[in-house]
């Protein structure tokens, strides 16, 4: 499966109808993984983990899948079983974590490896970073606390992102975040929405968080002692959407996030190589 050099080699054929970035695919425990080997001298591997309501073939994750192979980084795009089966509601966290571990085993536990997730996927990455042997985590839109009425402890963890939305009727952007929160954390009791900060703090590896300053899930703060960095995406909401009045479009934000993440990933993989 894996040569130990950071490049991925798997048996099988190219998926029918796949794009040029989907060179090889395999199925693991109900999940589907699309792999793009690095070109040139391999520097490592990145596993991409999607959000609750979207896959790895859109947005910033798809941009990374196109850019990283040319920089010597193999890419594995993981689609969780519920999406492969056509379901909207994500599986329980324990199931998602188990699938990631099964995929890592199928890939031969590549070293070095970075986990990069969006929203729900960033939670999975943080929970599994230690046990998968990841060298780092990139978290796009870490869902610190679902929109709504947070618990008292969540308010303390919200940082400067808490309370940004004006009271009253939520904006269209906030409504979409609420829909995603219902998928990502819908099993939590209504009116008691705990912070996910403990998951972020417990990652145990360097973490880069890329968070929009309008993210209704809140803004985690940097924690140098735990090697947690935060890059603020000006004008962006949880899904990296923008408003015309802010003078930025979504493509610009996505490009910024992908560029910052790409350089961080390459530096992290280089420092983790023996």
mmCIF file of C-alpha atoms in Angstrom:
data_model
loop_
_atom_site.group_PDB
_atom_site.id
_atom_site.type_symbol
_atom_site.label_atom_id
_atom_site.label_comp_id
_atom_site.label_asym_id
_atom_site.label_seq_id
_atom_site.Cartn_x
_atom_site.Cartn_y
_atom_site.Cartn_z
ATOM 1 C CA UNK A 1 0.000 0.000 0.000
ATOM 2 C CA UNK A 2 2.622 2.529 1.010
ATOM 3 C CA UNK A 3 6.304 2.840 0.317
ATOM 4 C CA UNK A 4 7.117 4.756 3.504
ATOM 5 C CA UNK A 5 8.402 7.643 1.382
ATOM 6 C CA UNK A 6 5.255 9.753 1.633
ATOM 7 C CA UNK A 7 3.742 8.731 -1.722
ATOM 8 C CA UNK A 8 0.628 6.566 -1.950
ATOM 9 C CA UNK A 9 0.372 3.475 -4.131
ATOM 10 C CA UNK A 10 -2.818 1.443 -4.132
ATOM 11 C CA UNK A 11 -4.122 -1.405 -6.237
ATOM 12 C CA UNK A 12 -7.136 -0.780 -8.425
ATOM 13 C CA UNK A 13 -8.088 1.355 -11.359
ATOM 14 C CA UNK A 14 -9.083 4.953 -11.823
ATOM 15 C CA UNK A 15 -12.697 5.573 -10.856
ATOM 16 C CA UNK A 16 -14.958 5.807 -13.891
ATOM 17 C CA UNK A 17 -15.895 9.388 -14.596
ATOM 18 C CA UNK A 18 -13.441 10.736 -12.047
ATOM 19 C CA UNK A 19 -11.794 14.092 -12.536
ATOM 20 C CA UNK A 20 -8.101 14.492 -13.239
ATOM 21 C CA UNK A 21 -7.456 14.886 -9.516
ATOM 22 C CA UNK A 22 -9.046 11.514 -8.697
ATOM 23 C CA UNK A 23 -6.321 9.099 -9.801
ATOM 24 C CA UNK A 24 -7.175 6.093 -7.648
ATOM 25 C CA UNK A 25 -10.016 5.126 -5.344
ATOM 26 C CA UNK A 26 -10.770 2.476 -2.777
ATOM 27 C CA UNK A 27 -13.559 1.620 -0.367
ATOM 28 C CA UNK A 28 -12.903 1.150 3.335
ATOM 29 C CA UNK A 29 -15.600 0.300 5.904
ATOM 30 C CA UNK A 30 -18.328 1.934 3.831
ATOM 31 C CA UNK A 31 -16.244 5.032 3.102
ATOM 32 C CA UNK A 32 -14.762 5.976 -0.252
ATOM 33 C CA UNK A 33 -11.256 7.383 -0.582
ATOM 34 C CA UNK A 34 -9.945 9.178 -3.667
ATOM 35 C CA UNK A 35 -6.173 9.457 -3.914
ATOM 36 C CA UNK A 36 -3.874 11.680 -5.910
ATOM 37 C CA UNK A 37 -0.177 10.702 -5.734
ATOM 38 C CA UNK A 38 2.394 13.429 -5.340
ATOM 39 C CA UNK A 39 4.367 14.435 -8.400
ATOM 40 C CA UNK A 40 8.110 14.591 -8.104
ATOM 41 C CA UNK A 41 9.868 13.802 -4.836
ATOM 42 C CA UNK A 42 7.149 12.950 -2.276
ATOM 43 C CA UNK A 43 7.105 15.080 0.869
ATOM 44 C CA UNK A 44 4.194 13.464 2.702
ATOM 45 C CA UNK A 45 0.450 12.907 2.662
ATOM 46 C CA UNK A 46 -2.644 14.930 3.530
ATOM 47 C CA UNK A 47 -5.985 13.320 4.375
ATOM 48 C CA UNK A 48 -8.954 15.609 3.639
ATOM 49 C CA UNK A 49 -12.069 15.341 5.834
ATOM 50 C CA UNK A 50 -15.309 17.030 4.768
ATOM 51 C CA UNK A 51 -17.937 18.929 6.719
ATOM 52 C CA UNK A 52 -21.333 17.639 7.761
ATOM 53 C CA UNK A 53 -23.190 18.917 4.707
ATOM 54 C CA UNK A 54 -20.619 18.889 1.908
ATOM 55 C CA UNK A 55 -17.941 16.643 0.451
ATOM 56 C CA UNK A 56 -14.227 16.989 -0.233
ATOM 57 C CA UNK A 57 -14.809 17.831 -3.894
ATOM 58 C CA UNK A 58 -15.915 21.425 -3.258
ATOM 59 C CA UNK A 59 -14.536 24.597 -1.746
ATOM 60 C CA UNK A 60 -11.154 24.889 -0.110
ATOM 61 C CA UNK A 61 -10.675 21.119 0.160
ATOM 62 C CA UNK A 62 -10.979 20.692 -3.604
ATOM 63 C CA UNK A 63 -8.459 23.510 -4.107
ATOM 64 C CA UNK A 64 -5.989 21.739 -1.812
ATOM 65 C CA UNK A 65 -6.517 18.488 -3.713
ATOM 66 C CA UNK A 66 -5.472 20.275 -6.898
ATOM 67 C CA UNK A 67 -2.520 22.221 -5.490
ATOM 68 C CA UNK A 68 -0.760 19.876 -3.097
ATOM 69 C CA UNK A 69 0.278 17.038 -5.471
ATOM 70 C CA UNK A 70 2.313 19.485 -7.557
ATOM 71 C CA UNK A 71 4.103 20.488 -4.346
ATOM 72 C CA UNK A 72 5.077 16.895 -3.589
ATOM 73 C CA UNK A 73 2.190 16.053 -1.250
ATOM 74 C CA UNK A 74 -0.048 13.031 -1.841
ATOM 75 C CA UNK A 75 -3.745 13.641 -1.176
ATOM 76 C CA UNK A 76 -6.420 11.289 0.152
ATOM 77 C CA UNK A 77 -9.975 12.655 -0.056
ATOM 78 C CA UNK A 78 -12.133 10.761 2.433
ATOM 79 C CA UNK A 79 -15.896 10.621 1.902
ATOM 80 C CA UNK A 80 -17.595 9.244 5.014
ATOM 81 C CA UNK A 81 -20.028 6.286 4.767
ATOM 82 C CA UNK A 82 -23.183 8.346 5.299
ATOM 83 C CA UNK A 83 -22.387 10.446 2.241
ATOM 84 C CA UNK A 84 -21.452 7.405 0.149
ATOM 85 C CA UNK A 85 -24.833 5.909 1.114
ATOM 86 C CA UNK A 86 -26.653 9.129 0.201
ATOM 87 C CA UNK A 87 -27.707 10.034 3.735
ATOM 88 C CA UNK A 88 -27.747 13.615 5.009
ATOM 89 C CA UNK A 89 -27.267 12.989 8.726
ATOM 90 C CA UNK A 90 -23.680 12.218 9.767
ATOM 91 C CA UNK A 91 -22.815 9.122 11.736
ATOM 92 C CA UNK A 92 -21.993 9.329 15.434
ATOM 93 C CA UNK A 93 -18.556 10.781 16.282
ATOM 94 C CA UNK A 94 -17.258 7.373 17.378
ATOM 95 C CA UNK A 95 -18.203 5.914 13.993
ATOM 96 C CA UNK A 96 -16.557 8.774 12.083
ATOM 97 C CA UNK A 97 -13.384 8.378 14.130
ATOM 98 C CA UNK A 98 -13.330 4.615 13.566
ATOM 99 C CA UNK A 99 -13.645 5.104 9.810
ATOM 100 C CA UNK A 100 -10.695 7.487 9.748
ATOM 101 C CA UNK A 101 -8.578 4.968 11.657
ATOM 102 C CA UNK A 102 -9.608 2.207 9.239
ATOM 103 C CA UNK A 103 -8.662 4.410 6.281
ATOM 104 C CA UNK A 104 -5.288 5.230 7.810
ATOM 105 C CA UNK A 105 -4.637 1.508 8.261
ATOM 106 C CA UNK A 106 -5.631 0.870 4.637
ATOM 107 C CA UNK A 107 -3.192 3.558 3.516
ATOM 108 C CA UNK A 108 -0.418 1.858 5.431
ATOM 109 C CA UNK A 109 -0.245 4.569 8.087
ATOM 110 C CA UNK A 110 1.651 7.019 5.836
ATOM 111 C CA UNK A 111 4.343 9.123 7.461
ATOM 112 C CA UNK A 112 4.460 12.025 7.681
ATOM 113 C CA UNK A 113 0.767 12.869 7.388
ATOM 114 C CA UNK A 114 -1.382 15.916 8.102
ATOM 115 C CA UNK A 115 -5.147 15.768 8.628
ATOM 116 C CA UNK A 116 -7.079 18.664 7.085
ATOM 117 C CA UNK A 117 -10.770 18.981 7.839
ATOM 118 C CA UNK A 118 -13.607 21.407 7.337
ATOM 119 C CA UNK A 119 -16.071 22.014 10.189
ATOM 120 C CA UNK A 120 -17.156 18.511 11.313
ATOM 121 C CA UNK A 121 -14.092 17.056 9.610
ATOM 122 C CA UNK A 122 -11.836 19.308 11.679
ATOM 123 C CA UNK A 123 -13.372 17.863 14.841
ATOM 124 C CA UNK A 124 -12.660 14.330 13.606
ATOM 125 C CA UNK A 125 -9.093 15.363 12.785
ATOM 126 C CA UNK A 126 -8.491 16.850 16.234
ATOM 127 C CA UNK A 127 -9.973 13.838 18.035
ATOM 128 C CA UNK A 128 -7.877 11.382 16.005
ATOM 129 C CA UNK A 129 -4.629 13.305 15.542
ATOM 130 C CA UNK A 130 -2.698 11.497 18.282
ATOM 131 C CA UNK A 131 -3.975 7.991 17.595
ATOM 132 C CA UNK A 132 -3.394 8.217 13.838
ATOM 133 C CA UNK A 133 0.112 9.568 14.303
ATOM 134 C CA UNK A 134 -0.618 12.806 12.444
ATOM 135 C CA UNK A 135 2.086 15.450 12.384
ATOM 136 C CA UNK A 136 -0.464 18.250 12.385
ATOM 137 C CA UNK A 137 -4.069 19.310 11.806
ATOM 138 C CA UNK A 138 -5.534 22.015 9.588
ATOM 139 C CA UNK A 139 -9.007 23.068 10.735
ATOM 140 C CA UNK A 140 -11.114 25.076 8.297
ATOM 141 C CA UNK A 141 -13.996 26.612 10.235
ATOM 142 C CA UNK A 142 -13.636 24.732 13.509
ATOM 143 C CA UNK A 143 -17.229 24.609 14.870
ATOM 144 C CA UNK A 144 -16.480 25.928 18.346
ATOM 145 C CA UNK A 145 -20.109 26.114 19.454
ATOM 146 C CA UNK A 146 -23.241 25.544 17.346
ATOM 147 C CA UNK A 147 -25.281 28.713 16.752
ATOM 148 C CA UNK A 148 -28.150 29.115 19.152
ATOM 149 C CA UNK A 149 -28.190 29.477 22.892
ATOM 150 C CA UNK A 150 -24.801 28.260 24.156
ATOM 151 C CA UNK A 151 -24.233 26.808 27.586
ATOM 152 C CA UNK A 152 -22.533 28.921 30.256
ATOM 153 C CA UNK A 153 -19.251 27.078 29.738
ATOM 154 C CA UNK A 154 -19.455 27.596 25.987
ATOM 155 C CA UNK A 155 -19.717 31.360 26.464
ATOM 156 C CA UNK A 156 -16.367 31.337 28.229
ATOM 157 C CA UNK A 157 -14.791 29.427 25.356
ATOM 158 C CA UNK A 158 -16.296 31.451 22.536
ATOM 159 C CA UNK A 159 -13.562 34.088 22.484
ATOM 160 C CA UNK A 160 -14.060 37.257 20.525
ATOM 161 C CA UNK A 161 -16.402 35.515 18.103
ATOM 162 C CA UNK A 162 -19.158 35.186 20.714
ATOM 163 C CA UNK A 163 -22.092 37.543 20.527
ATOM 164 C CA UNK A 164 -21.207 39.070 17.166
ATOM 165 C CA UNK A 165 -24.596 38.463 15.612
ATOM 166 C CA UNK A 166 -27.227 41.077 16.424
ATOM 167 C CA UNK A 167 -30.341 39.871 18.262
ATOM 168 C CA UNK A 168 -33.527 39.222 16.364
ATOM 169 C CA UNK A 169 -34.057 37.415 13.097
ATOM 170 C CA UNK A 170 -30.923 35.551 11.973
ATOM 171 C CA UNK A 171 -29.310 36.464 8.670
ATOM 172 C CA UNK A 172 -29.426 34.105 5.701
ATOM 173 C CA UNK A 173 -25.807 33.193 6.442
ATOM 174 C CA UNK A 174 -26.641 32.385 10.065
ATOM 175 C CA UNK A 175 -29.608 30.276 8.975
ATOM 176 C CA UNK A 176 -27.313 28.138 6.809
ATOM 177 C CA UNK A 177 -24.936 27.767 9.753
ATOM 178 C CA UNK A 178 -27.856 26.661 11.915
ATOM 179 C CA UNK A 179 -28.730 24.018 9.334
ATOM 180 C CA UNK A 180 -25.177 22.726 9.389
ATOM 181 C CA UNK A 181 -25.174 22.807 13.195
ATOM 182 C CA UNK A 182 -28.304 20.667 13.181
ATOM 183 C CA UNK A 183 -26.412 18.031 11.186
ATOM 184 C CA UNK A 184 -23.095 18.374 12.988
ATOM 185 C CA UNK A 185 -24.443 18.663 16.530
ATOM 186 C CA UNK A 186 -28.147 18.043 16.252
ATOM 187 C CA UNK A 187 -28.153 15.362 18.918
ATOM 188 C CA UNK A 188 -27.229 17.845 21.633
ATOM 189 C CA UNK A 189 -30.077 19.022 23.921
ATOM 190 C CA UNK A 190 -31.712 22.189 22.637
ATOM 191 C CA UNK A 191 -30.671 25.240 24.618
ATOM 192 C CA UNK A 192 -27.552 23.546 25.966
ATOM 193 C CA UNK A 193 -24.896 23.663 23.304
ATOM 194 C CA UNK A 194 -21.502 22.842 24.806
ATOM 195 C CA UNK A 195 -18.261 24.178 23.429
ATOM 196 C CA UNK A 196 -16.061 21.881 21.327
ATOM 197 C CA UNK A 197 -12.952 23.698 22.538
ATOM 198 C CA UNK A 198 -11.782 20.636 24.546
ATOM 199 C CA UNK A 199 -11.487 18.678 21.282
ATOM 200 C CA UNK A 200 -9.281 21.378 19.792
ATOM 201 C CA UNK A 201 -7.102 21.688 22.876
ATOM 202 C CA UNK A 202 -6.676 17.916 23.135
ATOM 203 C CA UNK A 203 -5.383 17.455 19.574
ATOM 204 C CA UNK A 204 -1.873 16.993 20.941
ATOM 205 C CA UNK A 205 -0.218 18.077 17.680
ATOM 206 C CA UNK A 206 0.307 21.463 16.004
ATOM 207 C CA UNK A 207 -2.994 22.852 14.708
ATOM 208 C CA UNK A 208 -3.700 25.627 12.224
ATOM 209 C CA UNK A 209 -7.251 27.014 12.486
ATOM 210 C CA UNK A 210 -8.540 29.117 9.577
ATOM 211 C CA UNK A 211 -11.687 30.880 10.764
ATOM 212 C CA UNK A 212 -13.906 33.545 9.211
ATOM 213 C CA UNK A 213 -14.402 36.614 11.353
ATOM 214 C CA UNK A 214 -18.177 36.299 10.763
ATOM 215 C CA UNK A 215 -18.318 32.612 11.719
ATOM 216 C CA UNK A 216 -21.417 32.155 13.874
ATOM 217 C CA UNK A 217 -19.815 29.080 15.459
ATOM 218 C CA UNK A 218 -17.363 31.451 17.178
ATOM 219 C CA UNK A 219 -13.664 32.222 17.068
ATOM 220 C CA UNK A 220 -11.194 30.027 18.967
ATOM 221 C CA UNK A 221 -8.155 31.820 20.285
ATOM 222 C CA UNK A 222 -4.540 30.871 19.573
ATOM 223 C CA UNK A 223 -2.757 28.810 22.187
ATOM 224 C CA UNK A 224 1.027 28.896 21.695
ATOM 225 C CA UNK A 225 1.598 26.480 24.565
ATOM 226 C CA UNK A 226 -0.425 23.849 22.699
ATOM 227 C CA UNK A 227 0.920 24.909 19.271
ATOM 228 C CA UNK A 228 -2.493 26.130 18.102
ATOM 229 C CA UNK A 229 -2.374 28.925 15.520
ATOM 230 C CA UNK A 230 -5.390 30.885 14.279
ATOM 231 C CA UNK A 231 -5.553 32.629 10.903
ATOM 232 C CA UNK A 232 -8.548 34.969 10.604
ATOM 233 C CA UNK A 233 -10.278 35.156 7.209
ATOM 234 C CA UNK A 234 -11.634 38.692 6.938
ATOM 235 C CA UNK A 235 -15.237 38.961 5.800
ATOM 236 C CA UNK A 236 -15.875 35.206 5.771
ATOM 237 C CA UNK A 237 -18.581 33.224 7.534
ATOM 238 C CA UNK A 238 -18.457 29.567 8.574
ATOM 239 C CA UNK A 239 -18.622 28.316 4.971
ATOM 240 C CA UNK A 240 -16.242 31.031 3.699
ATOM 241 C CA UNK A 241 -19.129 32.934 2.161
ATOM 242 C CA UNK A 242 -18.732 36.697 1.915
ATOM 243 C CA UNK A 243 -20.908 39.783 1.604
ATOM 244 C CA UNK A 244 -20.708 42.202 -1.307
ATOM 245 C CA UNK A 245 -20.386 45.143 1.070
ATOM 246 C CA UNK A 246 -17.133 43.744 2.479
ATOM 247 C CA UNK A 247 -15.447 44.020 -0.911
ATOM 248 C CA UNK A 248 -14.336 40.384 -1.088
ATOM 249 C CA UNK A 249 -15.746 37.454 -2.972
ATOM 250 C CA UNK A 250 -15.768 33.847 -1.878
ATOM 251 C CA UNK A 251 -13.099 32.807 -4.390
ATOM 252 C CA UNK A 252 -10.664 35.291 -2.865
ATOM 253 C CA UNK A 253 -11.259 33.953 0.638
ATOM 254 C CA UNK A 254 -10.931 30.337 -0.490
ATOM 255 C CA UNK A 255 -7.698 31.147 -2.297
ATOM 256 C CA UNK A 256 -6.293 32.844 0.821
ATOM 257 C CA UNK A 257 -7.249 29.893 3.017
ATOM 258 C CA UNK A 258 -5.785 27.368 0.572
ATOM 259 C CA UNK A 259 -2.559 29.339 0.149
ATOM 260 C CA UNK A 260 -1.982 29.715 3.896
ATOM 261 C CA UNK A 261 -2.855 26.069 4.534
ATOM 262 C CA UNK A 262 -0.627 24.810 1.712
ATOM 263 C CA UNK A 263 2.484 26.545 3.041
ATOM 264 C CA UNK A 264 1.736 25.449 6.611
ATOM 265 C CA UNK A 265 1.213 21.839 5.525
ATOM 266 C CA UNK A 266 4.437 21.722 3.542
ATOM 267 C CA UNK A 267 6.409 23.241 6.433
ATOM 268 C CA UNK A 268 4.803 20.846 8.914
ATOM 269 C CA UNK A 269 5.509 17.780 6.769
ATOM 270 C CA UNK A 270 9.108 18.881 6.278
ATOM 271 C CA UNK A 271 9.673 19.300 10.022
ATOM 272 C CA UNK A 272 8.108 15.895 10.724
ATOM 273 C CA UNK A 273 10.280 13.940 8.308
ATOM 274 C CA UNK A 274 13.036 11.864 9.936
#
